[in-house]
Structures are given as structure tokens and as C-alpha cells.
């Protein structure tokens, strides 16, 4: 073979090899590398253990019975007599285990409220194996954030990131102590933002597929710049372990809580004074809305900021402070972070038309607790179009649930439009398509005038909670 031909062949082989290797190298280059992030920031992540002493009472029985024939039964009979069959039970400290992270070099740390709840002693273990007792500066149940302080200086502190800039699909890393295994690192992506969970309506959670398990609670969620963007808080699980759904408190929410805990030891939240629900497709049609969106007001609390601003039952809040309200679950978090006393522009849909209002935000206090709704079975009227029995509302029910006037109490629900819409025995019908229900007989006239087959909005009170339902009536 000629030398020139040999060179050409070698060059061709080299090109073919490069064409096969380069795509693989490009793929490898696109995969994230977490090693530097972990080396630089893991030292600021801590293990948190707590203990709580079991309360002692004077009349508490601290013994346990030994059954007849037990292996130690004869021993206690011989040395302690017949009554000795009762053994003193040791008192164990209740313990919990979680994670946390240092936010300042002078010893302030963040963890979850549920990690340190009711703790008598809180021990923080650093990466260098030092153990320090921590003081609870303050804790906030609604956001599940707690602020701790240890007596130490020159601690490695974490860099706080901007959680608003997170993008769905972005890589994130968690470091914590799952099942007590210190400084375990897991990674994944942001699955969604602004998630509202039933028990935590004031937190727009970051949802990820990062493996989070018991013991990770309170640990940091990092972006790829090594900044903390969230506090790992909850998982969705049917087994108690990781199932692909993890939820973190955004750092912008956590730091607002921390600032208030530092200054006053407790957290103030904005209050609008309404009960709200989602707008279903059927309700949207009944309100002449183009699509289901916003937060539907089912109750306006007396003397609340909402009532003073002119908000009414049946209004659908679609904008708050210039921001869209896509679902009812997004509104509480928006209101919660609003400064007390600030005036906020609100846009609502009222009877198919947009209205612009301004509301001065108040301070949130403990919510009213729902109570079971009593019922009455006398003087009922049958409504065949709805397939329900109704009666006037008893006086004791009015005072208990603050129903000032009117309404019709459902005493029986049979299979039909009402049951399909979700109406129940004990519900009080307050409105039908924006019209107040004065009583059982007046409801009959309102129902008779309604169209057949078209969704109709009905406001009912269930316990202390007014809700809207959509019903399609028979002929």
C-alpha cells in the first residue's frame, strides 16, 4: 500500500472514531456534576435531634402488670411479695430526628417546625462531629419553619438563593440526614412550583422528584449555583418512604418568616376575611365565565377587610395586587405575605362583569373551627326537580352557624340532581343563581323558574363553611 493511501485510511478511521465518541462526550458534558457543590456547601448542613420528657403526674400509674406464669413471676413473688408483680416502667424521652442548615456564621439555623415541635432539648450536630445545644428562637406552624440559635462563631453559612427564579425542569440537590444517615446527597429536578397542599394553604410549595425521606425534613434544597432555594418539608407517600413527590418551602417564604421570628418571635400574616373555593367548569358556565379560574367567594366574614372593601359572596377573585389568581389555592399564599395595613387592588367577576376594588389587608388570627351541622325533620317540603326534602332553618342552628336570615335546610337527599351535585343532608341552601333563599317555600319558586339542563350555582352552608355547587335540574 502506498504511504499516501495508508495516511488517508488512518485519517478516515480517526474521523469515524471521533464521530462515535464525540456525541457520547457531548451527552456526558450535559449531565450535571454535583461534586463541587457538595464539597463547598455540605459543611453548613447539620443533623438535628430533639428530646421531650414524658410528663409526670402524681396519680399516674407507672407500673406494668406481669401475667400469671411469666418468667419473672416467681422472682417477684419471692423477693417483693404478691403485689410485686407490678414492674416500675422506665420513662423514655420522646425523640425526633431531622436536618437543618446554618444561615449565618454567628449561629442562626433553619429547620422545620415539626422537627422541633414540643422539644425540651435540641442538639445540633455539625459535619465536624461537634454537638451544640440550640435555642429555639421561634417557630411557625403554618409555614413549617423554625429558627434556631447555637452559641458559636465562624460557622460555615449557606448562601441564600432566589426561589422565584427557579424553573420547572431545573436540576436541584438535597442534603440531609434521611433515617439518620448524615450528609446524604440526593438530586432531581423541579417538578412544579406554587403547589398548595390541603394542610398548608399559606405556602406555595416547590415540588421536586428529589428523593426525600424521614430525617431529610428541614434540610436545604440547592440550585446548581450552590444557593439554597428551598427547605425540604414534606413528601407524598403511601408507604412512609419516598415515592417521587417531595415538597419544599421556597426560600423567599422561609426568609420572610425568619425575619419576623428574629424580630418578634412570631409571624404576622395578611388576612382578607373570606372563605373561598375553586371554580369548576360547571360553576364557570353558571357565572357566564369563559373558563374556570380564580377564587370563588363562598363567605364574607363580618367586619373583615373583604366586607369593608365591598367584596360579596359569589364574587370570583381573578387578580390580586396585579397578579393573576389561576386557582383558589394560590390566593391564601398571596394574601399571607402581604404587609398588614397595605391597600391591595383586587379584580373580581361579579355576575359576569369585571369589577375593580381596593382592600386594606388585616392580620390573620386563628381560624374558626367547623362544627357538625344539626338537622330538623319536621315541616319538610319535597322538591322533585332536585330530589330533596327541605325545611326552614331552626333558630338554634341560626345562632350556632351565624345564619342571619333565610335559607332552606336539606333534611333528605335522594338519587338525582342534588346528590349528583354533591348536596348533603344538613346543608343549608342560601342562594340560587345569585338570589337569596328566604325560606323553604321561597326556594320552591326560585327552583321552578330555573332552566332545565343548564348548570345553576347554588350556595350552601355546610357546618361553618359556605360552598358553591353546580346543579343541573330535571324537568
GROMACS .gro file of C-alpha atoms in nm:
model
  475
    1UNK     CA    1   0.000   0.000   0.000
    2UNK     CA    2   0.127   0.347  -0.085
    3UNK     CA    3   0.214   0.571   0.209
    4UNK     CA    4  -0.034   0.837   0.093
    5UNK     CA    5  -0.313   0.575   0.080
    6UNK     CA    6  -0.221   0.447   0.427
    7UNK     CA    7  -0.236   0.802   0.570
    8UNK     CA    8  -0.576   0.853   0.412
    9UNK     CA    9  -0.709   0.530   0.564
   10UNK     CA   10  -0.575   0.616   0.909
   11UNK     CA   11  -0.734   0.962   0.883
   12UNK     CA   12  -1.066   0.807   0.784
   13UNK     CA   13  -1.056   0.567   1.081
   14UNK     CA   14  -0.970   0.858   1.314
   15UNK     CA   15  -1.266   1.059   1.185
   16UNK     CA   16  -1.501   0.761   1.228
   17UNK     CA   17  -1.382   0.705   1.585
   18UNK     CA   18  -1.424   1.074   1.668
   19UNK     CA   19  -1.777   1.078   1.521
   20UNK     CA   20  -1.871   0.790   1.752
   21UNK     CA   21  -1.704   0.928   2.064
   22UNK     CA   22  -1.798   1.298   2.040
   23UNK     CA   23  -2.178   1.250   2.074
   24UNK     CA   24  -2.115   1.042   2.388
   25UNK     CA   25  -1.883   1.310   2.524
   26UNK     CA   26  -2.143   1.580   2.447
   27UNK     CA   27  -2.408   1.384   2.639
   28UNK     CA   28  -2.170   1.339   2.933
   29UNK     CA   29  -2.089   1.711   2.925
   30UNK     CA   30  -2.460   1.797   2.956
   31UNK     CA   31  -2.513   1.582   3.267
   32UNK     CA   32  -2.476   1.777   3.593
   33UNK     CA   33  -2.183   1.726   3.826
   34UNK     CA   34  -2.266   1.787   4.192
   35UNK     CA   35  -1.925   1.717   4.344
   36UNK     CA   36  -1.805   2.079   4.379
   37UNK     CA   37  -2.142   2.189   4.515
   38UNK     CA   38  -2.134   1.925   4.786
   39UNK     CA   39  -1.769   1.993   4.876
   40UNK     CA   40  -1.832   2.366   4.915
   41UNK     CA   41  -2.168   2.366   5.098
   42UNK     CA   42  -2.221   2.037   5.281
   43UNK     CA   43  -2.044   2.168   5.594
   44UNK     CA   44  -2.331   2.413   5.656
   45UNK     CA   45  -2.585   2.129   5.671
   46UNK     CA   46  -2.650   1.987   6.019
   47UNK     CA   47  -2.820   1.693   6.185
   48UNK     CA   48  -3.085   1.787   6.441
   49UNK     CA   49  -3.202   1.560   6.721
   50UNK     CA   50  -3.454   1.652   6.987
   51UNK     CA   51  -3.583   1.504   7.308
   52UNK     CA   52  -3.902   1.556   7.500
   53UNK     CA   53  -3.958   1.426   7.851
   54UNK     CA   54  -4.276   1.233   7.913
   55UNK     CA   55  -4.486   1.445   8.153
   56UNK     CA   56  -4.524   1.303   8.503
   57UNK     CA   57  -4.844   1.330   8.704
   58UNK     CA   58  -4.897   1.245   9.070
   59UNK     CA   59  -5.168   0.991   9.006
   60UNK     CA   60  -5.005   0.834   8.701
   61UNK     CA   61  -4.970   0.455   8.715
   62UNK     CA   62  -4.608   0.387   8.621
   63UNK     CA   63  -4.624   0.010   8.652
   64UNK     CA   64  -4.696  -0.271   8.416
   65UNK     CA   65  -4.869  -0.596   8.504
   66UNK     CA   66  -4.692  -0.929   8.478
   67UNK     CA   67  -4.928  -1.207   8.377
   68UNK     CA   68  -4.951  -1.526   8.579
   69UNK     CA   69  -4.683  -1.772   8.475
   70UNK     CA   70  -4.450  -1.507   8.338
   71UNK     CA   71  -4.076  -1.597   8.356
   72UNK     CA   72  -4.006  -1.341   8.633
   73UNK     CA   73  -4.330  -1.403   8.822
   74UNK     CA   74  -4.172  -1.633   9.081
   75UNK     CA   75  -3.880  -1.394   9.130
   76UNK     CA   76  -4.110  -1.107   9.229
   77UNK     CA   77  -4.323  -1.333   9.447
   78UNK     CA   78  -4.012  -1.443   9.642
   79UNK     CA   79  -3.839  -1.108   9.688
   80UNK     CA   80  -4.116  -0.850   9.674
   81UNK     CA   81  -4.430  -1.039   9.773
   82UNK     CA   82  -4.753  -1.080   9.584
   83UNK     CA   83  -4.800  -0.714   9.490
   84UNK     CA   84  -4.454  -0.716   9.339
   85UNK     CA   85  -4.600  -0.844   9.018
   86UNK     CA   86  -4.617  -0.479   8.914
   87UNK     CA   87  -4.297  -0.359   8.749
   88UNK     CA   88  -4.185   0.006   8.750
   89UNK     CA   89  -4.188   0.125   8.388
   90UNK     CA   90  -3.892   0.331   8.276
   91UNK     CA   91  -3.963   0.681   8.142
   92UNK     CA   92  -3.835   0.721   7.788
   93UNK     CA   93  -3.768   1.056   7.624
   94UNK     CA   94  -3.963   1.112   7.306
   95UNK     CA   95  -3.709   1.178   7.028
   96UNK     CA   96  -3.720   1.310   6.674
   97UNK     CA   97  -3.456   1.339   6.406
   98UNK     CA   98  -3.425   1.588   6.122
   99UNK     CA   99  -3.196   1.818   5.932
  100UNK     CA  100  -3.119   2.187   5.921
  101UNK     CA  101  -2.872   2.439   5.779
  102UNK     CA  102  -2.674   2.737   5.901
  103UNK     CA  103  -2.778   3.073   5.753
  104UNK     CA  104  -2.528   3.298   5.936
  105UNK     CA  105  -2.180   3.248   6.074
  106UNK     CA  106  -2.292   3.363   6.420
  107UNK     CA  107  -2.508   3.054   6.469
  108UNK     CA  108  -2.858   3.102   6.326
  109UNK     CA  109  -3.008   2.788   6.169
  110UNK     CA  110  -3.327   2.695   5.983
  111UNK     CA  111  -3.519   2.371   6.020
  112UNK     CA  112  -3.884   2.258   6.011
  113UNK     CA  113  -4.137   2.343   6.280
  114UNK     CA  114  -4.243   1.978   6.301
  115UNK     CA  115  -3.884   1.868   6.370
  116UNK     CA  116  -3.854   2.074   6.690
  117UNK     CA  117  -4.218   2.089   6.796
  118UNK     CA  118  -4.260   2.047   7.175
  119UNK     CA  119  -3.888   1.969   7.216
  120UNK     CA  120  -3.728   2.019   7.557
  121UNK     CA  121  -3.375   1.979   7.423
  122UNK     CA  122  -3.244   2.042   7.068
  123UNK     CA  123  -2.899   1.912   6.973
  124UNK     CA  124  -2.727   2.027   6.653
  125UNK     CA  125  -2.451   1.804   6.517
  126UNK     CA  126  -2.209   1.962   6.269
  127UNK     CA  127  -2.016   1.792   5.993
  128UNK     CA  128  -1.701   1.801   6.208
  129UNK     CA  129  -1.892   1.594   6.471
  130UNK     CA  130  -1.930   1.879   6.720
  131UNK     CA  131  -2.260   1.874   6.907
  132UNK     CA  132  -2.414   2.201   7.024
  133UNK     CA  133  -2.733   2.264   7.217
  134UNK     CA  134  -2.962   2.500   7.028
  135UNK     CA  135  -3.207   2.763   7.150
  136UNK     CA  136  -3.546   2.787   6.976
  137UNK     CA  137  -3.578   3.150   6.866
  138UNK     CA  138  -3.923   3.098   6.718
  139UNK     CA  139  -4.135   2.854   6.523
  140UNK     CA  140  -4.421   2.894   6.273
  141UNK     CA  141  -4.662   2.607   6.223
  142UNK     CA  142  -4.831   2.745   5.910
  143UNK     CA  143  -4.509   2.762   5.708
  144UNK     CA  144  -4.339   2.472   5.894
  145UNK     CA  145  -4.033   2.690   5.954
  146UNK     CA  146  -3.835   2.714   6.279
  147UNK     CA  147  -3.538   2.936   6.363
  148UNK     CA  148  -3.265   2.808   6.597
  149UNK     CA  149  -2.956   2.969   6.751
  150UNK     CA  150  -2.637   2.799   6.872
  151UNK     CA  151  -2.361   2.964   7.073
  152UNK     CA  152  -2.077   2.951   6.824
  153UNK     CA  153  -1.884   3.179   6.586
  154UNK     CA  154  -1.722   3.147   6.244
  155UNK     CA  155  -1.962   2.873   6.135
  156UNK     CA  156  -1.992   2.776   5.767
  157UNK     CA  157  -2.303   2.953   5.638
  158UNK     CA  158  -2.513   2.875   5.335
  159UNK     CA  159  -2.577   3.120   5.051
  160UNK     CA  160  -2.946   3.212   5.015
  161UNK     CA  161  -3.087   3.195   4.663
  162UNK     CA  162  -3.391   3.342   4.489
  163UNK     CA  163  -3.661   3.075   4.472
  164UNK     CA  164  -3.873   3.290   4.237
  165UNK     CA  165  -3.613   3.236   3.965
  166UNK     CA  166  -3.641   2.857   3.979
  167UNK     CA  167  -3.760   2.700   3.656
  168UNK     CA  168  -3.959   2.379   3.621
  169UNK     CA  169  -3.719   2.114   3.492
  170UNK     CA  170  -3.415   2.272   3.662
  171UNK     CA  171  -3.173   2.045   3.850
  172UNK     CA  172  -3.177   2.067   4.230
  173UNK     CA  173  -2.989   1.891   4.512
  174UNK     CA  174  -3.090   1.799   4.867
  175UNK     CA  175  -2.851   1.730   5.154
  176UNK     CA  176  -2.979   1.590   5.483
  177UNK     CA  177  -2.998   1.302   5.727
  178UNK     CA  178  -3.254   1.051   5.596
  179UNK     CA  179  -3.307   0.780   5.858
  180UNK     CA  180  -3.013   0.932   6.048
  181UNK     CA  181  -2.756   0.889   5.770
  182UNK     CA  182  -2.578   1.227   5.795
  183UNK     CA  183  -2.499   1.435   5.487
  184UNK     CA  184  -2.670   1.213   5.235
  185UNK     CA  185  -2.694   1.376   4.891
  186UNK     CA  186  -2.985   1.325   4.650
  187UNK     CA  187  -3.068   1.506   4.327
  188UNK     CA  188  -3.353   1.557   4.085
  189UNK     CA  189  -3.547   1.827   3.905
  190UNK     CA  190  -3.812   2.084   3.990
  191UNK     CA  191  -4.143   1.917   3.903
  192UNK     CA  192  -4.374   2.214   3.968
  193UNK     CA  193  -4.393   2.547   4.151
  194UNK     CA  194  -4.664   2.706   4.361
  195UNK     CA  195  -4.817   2.382   4.483
  196UNK     CA  196  -5.073   2.422   4.761
  197UNK     CA  197  -5.131   2.132   4.998
  198UNK     CA  198  -5.457   2.088   5.192
  199UNK     CA  199  -5.291   2.132   5.531
  200UNK     CA  200  -5.060   2.418   5.428
  201UNK     CA  201  -5.257   2.670   5.226
  202UNK     CA  202  -5.020   2.960   5.307
  203UNK     CA  203  -4.714   2.804   5.139
  204UNK     CA  204  -4.668   2.783   4.759
  205UNK     CA  205  -4.452   2.469   4.774
  206UNK     CA  206  -4.176   2.372   4.531
  207UNK     CA  207  -4.247   2.018   4.409
  208UNK     CA  208  -3.947   1.805   4.309
  209UNK     CA  209  -3.863   1.443   4.238
  210UNK     CA  210  -3.559   1.459   4.468
  211UNK     CA  211  -3.551   1.156   4.700
  212UNK     CA  212  -3.661   1.288   5.041
  213UNK     CA  213  -3.719   1.054   5.335
  214UNK     CA  214  -3.781   1.084   5.711
  215UNK     CA  215  -3.483   1.272   5.852
  216UNK     CA  216  -3.447   1.500   5.547
  217UNK     CA  217  -3.704   1.738   5.697
  218UNK     CA  218  -3.559   2.084   5.749
  219UNK     CA  219  -3.263   2.030   5.518
  220UNK     CA  220  -3.167   2.257   5.227
  221UNK     CA  221  -3.265   2.232   4.860
  222UNK     CA  222  -2.984   2.372   4.641
  223UNK     CA  223  -2.983   2.501   4.286
  224UNK     CA  224  -2.683   2.434   4.065
  225UNK     CA  225  -2.519   2.760   4.175
  226UNK     CA  226  -2.491   2.623   4.528
  227UNK     CA  227  -2.765   2.855   4.657
  228UNK     CA  228  -3.040   2.733   4.889
  229UNK     CA  229  -3.377   2.780   4.719
  230UNK     CA  230  -3.598   2.572   4.949
  231UNK     CA  231  -3.641   2.399   5.284
  232UNK     CA  232  -3.735   2.032   5.244
  233UNK     CA  233  -4.058   1.981   5.434
  234UNK     CA  234  -4.296   1.709   5.316
  235UNK     CA  235  -4.337   1.406   5.093
  236UNK     CA  236  -4.637   1.238   4.940
  237UNK     CA  237  -4.619   0.872   5.030
  238UNK     CA  238  -4.839   0.569   5.079
  239UNK     CA  239  -4.556   0.372   5.233
  240UNK     CA  240  -4.387   0.629   5.460
  241UNK     CA  241  -4.089   0.646   5.221
  242UNK     CA  242  -4.005   0.834   4.902
  243UNK     CA  243  -4.247   0.789   4.610
  244UNK     CA  244  -4.132   1.063   4.371
  245UNK     CA  245  -4.321   1.361   4.517
  246UNK     CA  246  -4.130   1.591   4.751
  247UNK     CA  247  -4.226   1.940   4.866
  248UNK     CA  248  -4.004   2.225   4.981
  249UNK     CA  249  -4.083   2.565   5.132
  250UNK     CA  250  -3.949   2.836   4.895
  251UNK     CA  251  -3.665   3.037   5.049
  252UNK     CA  252  -3.835   3.371   4.985
  253UNK     CA  253  -4.121   3.249   5.208
  254UNK     CA  254  -3.883   3.096   5.464
  255UNK     CA  255  -3.671   3.411   5.496
  256UNK     CA  256  -3.975   3.635   5.547
  257UNK     CA  257  -4.074   3.403   5.832
  258UNK     CA  258  -3.718   3.406   5.969
  259UNK     CA  259  -3.704   3.787   5.969
  260UNK     CA  260  -4.025   3.806   6.173
  261UNK     CA  261  -3.915   3.531   6.412
  262UNK     CA  262  -3.589   3.719   6.473
  263UNK     CA  263  -3.758   4.049   6.542
  264UNK     CA  264  -4.069   3.942   6.736
  265UNK     CA  265  -4.063   3.565   6.788
  266UNK     CA  266  -4.388   3.515   6.594
  267UNK     CA  267  -4.522   3.564   6.241
  268UNK     CA  268  -4.789   3.806   6.120
  269UNK     CA  269  -4.989   3.717   5.810
  270UNK     CA  270  -5.223   3.913   5.590
  271UNK     CA  271  -5.596   3.845   5.623
  272UNK     CA  272  -5.869   3.910   5.370
  273UNK     CA  273  -6.163   3.759   5.561
  274UNK     CA  274  -6.326   3.531   5.305
  275UNK     CA  275  -6.384   3.162   5.254
  276UNK     CA  276  -6.308   3.055   4.901
  277UNK     CA  277  -6.325   2.757   4.668
  278UNK     CA  278  -6.225   2.660   4.315
  279UNK     CA  279  -6.438   2.743   4.014
  280UNK     CA  280  -6.539   2.422   3.837
  281UNK     CA  281  -6.630   2.406   3.470
  282UNK     CA  282  -6.999   2.387   3.561
  283UNK     CA  283  -6.976   2.683   3.800
  284UNK     CA  284  -6.789   2.886   3.538
  285UNK     CA  285  -7.076   2.823   3.294
  286UNK     CA  286  -7.333   2.927   3.557
  287UNK     CA  287  -7.141   3.252   3.619
  288UNK     CA  288  -7.107   3.325   3.243
  289UNK     CA  289  -6.729   3.295   3.265
  290UNK     CA  290  -6.524   3.195   2.960
  291UNK     CA  291  -6.316   2.946   3.158
  292UNK     CA  292  -6.280   2.816   3.514
  293UNK     CA  293  -6.034   3.039   3.701
  294UNK     CA  294  -5.993   3.243   4.015
  295UNK     CA  295  -6.112   3.207   4.374
  296UNK     CA  296  -6.487   3.194   4.429
  297UNK     CA  297  -6.601   3.365   4.750
  298UNK     CA  298  -6.848   3.146   4.938
  299UNK     CA  299  -6.846   3.352   5.259
  300UNK     CA  300  -6.750   3.704   5.363
  301UNK     CA  301  -6.671   3.732   5.735
  302UNK     CA  302  -6.845   4.011   5.921
  303UNK     CA  303  -6.634   4.327   5.977
  304UNK     CA  304  -6.349   4.173   5.777
  305UNK     CA  305  -6.129   4.366   5.530
  306UNK     CA  306  -6.322   4.197   5.248
  307UNK     CA  307  -6.661   4.316   5.373
  308UNK     CA  308  -6.531   4.670   5.427
  309UNK     CA  309  -6.394   4.672   5.072
  310UNK     CA  310  -6.728   4.566   4.923
  311UNK     CA  311  -6.645   4.206   4.829
  312UNK     CA  312  -6.954   3.986   4.814
  313UNK     CA  313  -7.049   3.621   4.820
  314UNK     CA  314  -7.044   3.498   4.460
  315UNK     CA  315  -6.756   3.723   4.353
  316UNK     CA  316  -6.471   3.543   4.176
  317UNK     CA  317  -6.130   3.697   4.251
  318UNK     CA  318  -5.923   3.672   3.933
  319UNK     CA  319  -5.647   3.924   4.016
  320UNK     CA  320  -5.477   4.019   4.342
  321UNK     CA  321  -5.223   4.300   4.356
  322UNK     CA  322  -5.182   4.288   3.979
  323UNK     CA  323  -5.115   3.911   3.973
  324UNK     CA  324  -5.344   3.651   3.819
  325UNK     CA  325  -5.524   3.411   4.054
  326UNK     CA  326  -5.549   3.090   3.848
  327UNK     CA  327  -5.698   2.877   4.129
  328UNK     CA  328  -5.830   2.932   4.479
  329UNK     CA  329  -5.524   2.761   4.630
  330UNK     CA  330  -5.294   3.039   4.506
  331UNK     CA  331  -5.478   3.323   4.683
  332UNK     CA  332  -5.403   3.243   5.054
  333UNK     CA  333  -5.027   3.247   4.992
  334UNK     CA  334  -5.057   3.582   4.814
  335UNK     CA  335  -5.259   3.735   5.096
  336UNK     CA  336  -5.044   3.578   5.368
  337UNK     CA  337  -4.725   3.756   5.262
  338UNK     CA  338  -4.897   4.095   5.222
  339UNK     CA  339  -4.798   4.359   5.477
  340UNK     CA  340  -5.065   4.434   5.737
  341UNK     CA  341  -5.249   4.758   5.657
  342UNK     CA  342  -5.147   4.772   5.292
  343UNK     CA  343  -5.416   4.857   5.033
  344UNK     CA  344  -5.432   4.600   4.754
  345UNK     CA  345  -5.612   4.627   4.418
  346UNK     CA  346  -5.840   4.332   4.351
  347UNK     CA  347  -6.025   4.238   4.033
  348UNK     CA  348  -6.340   4.024   4.061
  349UNK     CA  349  -6.602   3.878   3.831
  350UNK     CA  350  -6.948   3.968   3.963
  351UNK     CA  351  -7.250   3.841   3.768
  352UNK     CA  352  -7.040   3.809   3.454
  353UNK     CA  353  -6.881   4.156   3.476
  354UNK     CA  354  -6.536   4.269   3.592
  355UNK     CA  355  -6.514   4.495   3.895
  356UNK     CA  356  -6.210   4.671   4.043
  357UNK     CA  357  -6.191   4.704   4.421
  358UNK     CA  358  -5.932   4.807   4.679
  359UNK     CA  359  -5.896   4.617   5.008
  360UNK     CA  360  -5.693   4.709   5.316
  361UNK     CA  361  -5.536   4.386   5.443
  362UNK     CA  362  -5.583   4.291   5.808
  363UNK     CA  363  -5.394   4.047   6.032
  364UNK     CA  364  -5.473   3.675   6.031
  365UNK     CA  365  -5.590   3.522   6.358
  366UNK     CA  366  -5.691   3.167   6.447
  367UNK     CA  367  -5.945   3.031   6.201
  368UNK     CA  368  -6.295   2.935   6.303
  369UNK     CA  369  -6.337   2.561   6.357
  370UNK     CA  370  -6.611   2.385   6.170
  371UNK     CA  371  -6.882   2.211   6.370
  372UNK     CA  372  -7.125   1.941   6.257
  373UNK     CA  373  -7.448   2.079   6.116
  374UNK     CA  374  -7.762   1.978   6.305
  375UNK     CA  375  -8.077   1.890   6.116
  376UNK     CA  376  -8.452   1.910   6.155
  377UNK     CA  377  -8.703   1.660   6.023
  378UNK     CA  378  -9.036   1.839   6.067
  379UNK     CA  379  -9.230   2.057   5.822
  380UNK     CA  380  -9.040   1.943   5.517
  381UNK     CA  381  -9.123   2.017   5.153
  382UNK     CA  382  -9.036   1.779   4.871
  383UNK     CA  383  -8.862   1.922   4.560
  384UNK     CA  384  -8.894   1.673   4.280
  385UNK     CA  385  -8.672   1.868   4.038
  386UNK     CA  386  -8.383   1.843   4.286
  387UNK     CA  387  -8.488   1.519   4.461
  388UNK     CA  388  -8.455   1.667   4.812
  389UNK     CA  389  -8.665   1.741   5.119
  390UNK     CA  390  -8.613   2.085   5.275
  391UNK     CA  391  -8.744   2.274   5.577
  392UNK     CA  392  -8.697   2.616   5.734
  393UNK     CA  393  -8.378   2.663   5.935
  394UNK     CA  394  -8.424   2.608   6.313
  395UNK     CA  395  -8.343   2.905   6.539
  396UNK     CA  396  -8.069   2.721   6.731
  397UNK     CA  397  -7.893   2.647   6.403
  398UNK     CA  398  -7.906   3.013   6.302
  399UNK     CA  399  -7.729   3.126   6.617
  400UNK     CA  400  -7.475   2.842   6.609
  401UNK     CA  401  -7.370   2.899   6.247
  402UNK     CA  402  -7.441   3.271   6.218
  403UNK     CA  403  -7.713   3.238   5.955
  404UNK     CA  404  -7.880   3.577   5.999
  405UNK     CA  405  -8.192   3.511   5.797
  406UNK     CA  406  -8.349   3.292   5.529
  407UNK     CA  407  -8.212   2.965   5.399
  408UNK     CA  408  -8.361   2.620   5.348
  409UNK     CA  409  -8.232   2.318   5.538
  410UNK     CA  410  -8.195   1.993   5.342
  411UNK     CA  411  -8.335   1.709   5.553
  412UNK     CA  412  -8.320   1.430   5.293
  413UNK     CA  413  -8.138   1.370   4.964
  414UNK     CA  414  -8.239   1.101   4.716
  415UNK     CA  415  -8.068   0.988   4.398
  416UNK     CA  416  -8.097   1.269   4.145
  417UNK     CA  417  -7.963   1.615   4.052
  418UNK     CA  418  -7.890   1.721   4.411
  419UNK     CA  419  -7.693   1.410   4.505
  420UNK     CA  420  -7.502   1.424   4.176
  421UNK     CA  421  -7.409   1.786   4.251
  422UNK     CA  422  -7.278   1.690   4.595
  423UNK     CA  423  -7.558   1.828   4.815
  424UNK     CA  424  -7.595   1.654   5.152
  425UNK     CA  425  -7.843   1.620   5.434
  426UNK     CA  426  -7.776   1.909   5.676
  427UNK     CA  427  -7.672   2.157   5.405
  428UNK     CA  428  -7.849   2.493   5.420
  429UNK     CA  429  -7.927   2.642   5.078
  430UNK     CA  430  -7.856   3.016   5.100
  431UNK     CA  431  -7.860   3.126   4.735
  432UNK     CA  432  -7.976   3.001   4.397
  433UNK     CA  433  -7.812   3.173   4.098
  434UNK     CA  434  -7.729   3.491   4.296
  435UNK     CA  435  -8.079   3.512   4.452
  436UNK     CA  436  -8.115   3.480   4.830
  437UNK     CA  437  -8.335   3.200   4.961
  438UNK     CA  438  -8.580   3.344   5.216
  439UNK     CA  439  -8.711   3.003   5.327
  440UNK     CA  440  -8.829   2.658   5.218
  441UNK     CA  441  -9.139   2.782   5.035
  442UNK     CA  442  -8.949   3.062   4.861
  443UNK     CA  443  -8.692   2.809   4.740
  444UNK     CA  444  -8.968   2.624   4.555
  445UNK     CA  445  -9.049   2.931   4.343
  446UNK     CA  446  -8.683   3.000   4.267
  447UNK     CA  447  -8.628   2.640   4.157
  448UNK     CA  448  -8.941   2.634   3.940
  449UNK     CA  449  -8.816   2.937   3.743
  450UNK     CA  450  -8.480   2.778   3.655
  451UNK     CA  451  -8.391   2.634   3.315
  452UNK     CA  452  -8.361   2.260   3.264
  453UNK     CA  453  -8.022   2.108   3.180
  454UNK     CA  454  -7.818   2.427   3.237
  455UNK     CA  455  -7.569   2.445   3.526
  456UNK     CA  456  -7.706   2.650   3.816
  457UNK     CA  457  -7.490   2.785   4.100
  458UNK     CA  458  -7.620   2.705   4.448
  459UNK     CA  459  -7.461   2.847   4.764
  460UNK     CA  460  -7.496   2.617   5.063
  461UNK     CA  461  -7.365   2.633   5.418
  462UNK     CA  462  -7.209   2.312   5.543
  463UNK     CA  463  -7.112   2.346   5.907
  464UNK     CA  464  -6.928   2.675   5.931
  465UNK     CA  465  -6.817   2.651   5.567
  466UNK     CA  466  -7.023   2.802   5.285
  467UNK     CA  467  -6.952   2.642   4.947
  468UNK     CA  468  -7.081   2.676   4.592
  469UNK     CA  469  -7.207   2.375   4.399
  470UNK     CA  470  -7.333   2.349   4.043
  471UNK     CA  471  -7.654   2.156   3.974
  472UNK     CA  472  -7.844   2.063   3.657
  473UNK     CA  473  -8.218   2.035   3.725
  474UNK     CA  474  -8.472   1.790   3.588
  475UNK     CA  475  -8.793   1.894   3.414
   0.00000   0.00000   0.00000
